[in-house]
């Protein structure tokens, strides 16, 4: 199975071989089981500001910066982008609601274990997230101590264009100093998968949310697992095809 997926990937991009040096991880829905809370916080924020965003739409827009999501909603409702002030106010409200649930501190089962394996195998680990929340560093340090320093992180603050634009993952490649065929991406969101695929990186989708597998596969994911734990358990089998 994995061998065929790798062959298809190489053919699609005209690369000769995969030679793994770095694993690029998305954060929400991958390292933290935070998506249900994000979706709920967005839905409540939408209700407060009459934005017309449903919880399932929040899942579908995962990976976008808050600014991008709000501009889509404002365009739909009022035919214009949101102003900087509106974005600031609404995003602050969303973070406030999110923090009341205090669920951001739930690490994804299997995440610490797979990172330990990847480090033991000698591969770099890079974080590529659309999040810009200031509490990011603290919770990464708490649950994944010593893995994520600022020089291995791409956040909403480091990019001009968020996912689905390829820029975040291209920046991740730059940080690792590797070519696209020397990395894999681990992503749970359709727009994140699209960003990684557009950056020509082999993309491992984790369907950790309520959507259908097809949503992720249709964006070009090269292989799909249904949990971080499954990916972790399969790592020793699949890694030989990636290097
Ligand atoms: Mg995610």
PDB file of N, CA, C and O and ligand atoms in Angstrom, residues 26-30 35 62-63 163 187-189, ligand 1:
ATOM      1  N   UNK A  26       1.402  19.657  11.509  1.00  0.00           N
ATOM      2  CA  UNK A  26       0.371  20.632  11.837  1.00  0.00           C
ATOM      3  C   UNK A  26       0.108  20.511  13.344  1.00  0.00           C
ATOM      4  O   UNK A  26       0.577  19.562  13.982  1.00  0.00           O
ATOM      5  N   UNK A  27      -0.586  21.468  13.928  1.00  0.00           N
ATOM      6  CA  UNK A  27      -0.776  21.416  15.386  1.00  0.00           C
ATOM      7  C   UNK A  27      -2.207  21.023  15.815  1.00  0.00           C
ATOM      8  O   UNK A  27      -2.409  19.959  16.416  1.00  0.00           O
ATOM      9  N   UNK A  28      -3.191  21.890  15.538  1.00  0.00           N
ATOM     10  CA  UNK A  28      -4.557  21.603  16.013  1.00  0.00           C
ATOM     11  C   UNK A  28      -5.134  20.394  15.279  1.00  0.00           C
ATOM     12  O   UNK A  28      -5.087  20.315  14.062  1.00  0.00           O
ATOM     13  N   UNK A  29      -5.652  19.463  16.034  1.00  0.00           N
ATOM     14  CA  UNK A  29      -6.207  18.248  15.433  1.00  0.00           C
ATOM     15  C   UNK A  29      -5.137  17.218  15.102  1.00  0.00           C
ATOM     16  O   UNK A  29      -5.447  16.133  14.620  1.00  0.00           O
ATOM     17  N   UNK A  30      -3.868  17.560  15.372  1.00  0.00           N
ATOM     18  CA  UNK A  30      -2.759  16.632  15.128  1.00  0.00           C
ATOM     19  C   UNK A  30      -1.965  16.423  16.422  1.00  0.00           C
ATOM     20  O   UNK A  30      -1.860  15.314  16.927  1.00  0.00           O
ATOM     21  N   UNK A  35      -9.594  20.501  18.126  1.00  0.00           N
ATOM     22  CA  UNK A  35     -10.539  20.952  17.099  1.00  0.00           C
ATOM     23  C   UNK A  35     -11.990  21.046  17.556  1.00  0.00           C
ATOM     24  O   UNK A  35     -12.678  21.989  17.196  1.00  0.00           O
ATOM     25  N   UNK A  62     -10.729  24.917   8.843  1.00  0.00           N
ATOM     26  CA  UNK A  62      -9.572  24.757   9.717  1.00  0.00           C
ATOM     27  C   UNK A  62      -8.277  24.935   8.949  1.00  0.00           C
ATOM     28  O   UNK A  62      -8.127  24.434   7.839  1.00  0.00           O
ATOM     29  N   UNK A  63      -7.354  25.640   9.551  1.00  0.00           N
ATOM     30  CA  UNK A  63      -6.063  25.859   8.911  1.00  0.00           C
ATOM     31  C   UNK A  63      -5.932  27.284   8.406  1.00  0.00           C
ATOM     32  O   UNK A  63      -4.841  27.823   8.322  1.00  0.00           O
ATOM     33  N   UNK A 163      -2.522  28.774   5.169  1.00  0.00           N
ATOM     34  CA  UNK A 163      -3.079  27.637   4.435  1.00  0.00           C
ATOM     35  C   UNK A 163      -4.464  28.052   3.916  1.00  0.00           C
ATOM     36  O   UNK A 163      -5.150  28.792   4.614  1.00  0.00           O
ATOM     37  N   UNK A 187      -1.095  16.148   8.555  1.00  0.00           N
ATOM     38  CA  UNK A 187      -2.173  17.147   8.546  1.00  0.00           C
ATOM     39  C   UNK A 187      -3.539  16.516   8.794  1.00  0.00           C
ATOM     40  O   UNK A 187      -3.780  15.389   8.373  1.00  0.00           O
ATOM     41  N   UNK A 188      -4.439  17.269   9.434  1.00  0.00           N
ATOM     42  CA  UNK A 188      -5.798  16.751   9.637  1.00  0.00           C
ATOM     43  C   UNK A 188      -6.862  17.534   8.870  1.00  0.00           C
ATOM     44  O   UNK A 188      -8.013  17.113   8.847  1.00  0.00           O
ATOM     45  N   UNK A 189      -6.501  18.676   8.270  1.00  0.00           N
ATOM     46  CA  UNK A 189      -7.523  19.538   7.675  1.00  0.00           C
ATOM     47  C   UNK A 189      -7.404  19.566   6.149  1.00  0.00           C
ATOM     48  O   UNK A 189      -6.301  19.575   5.616  1.00  0.00           O
TER      49      UNK A 189
HETATM   50 MG1  LIG B   1      -5.050  20.969  12.026  1.00  0.00          MG
END
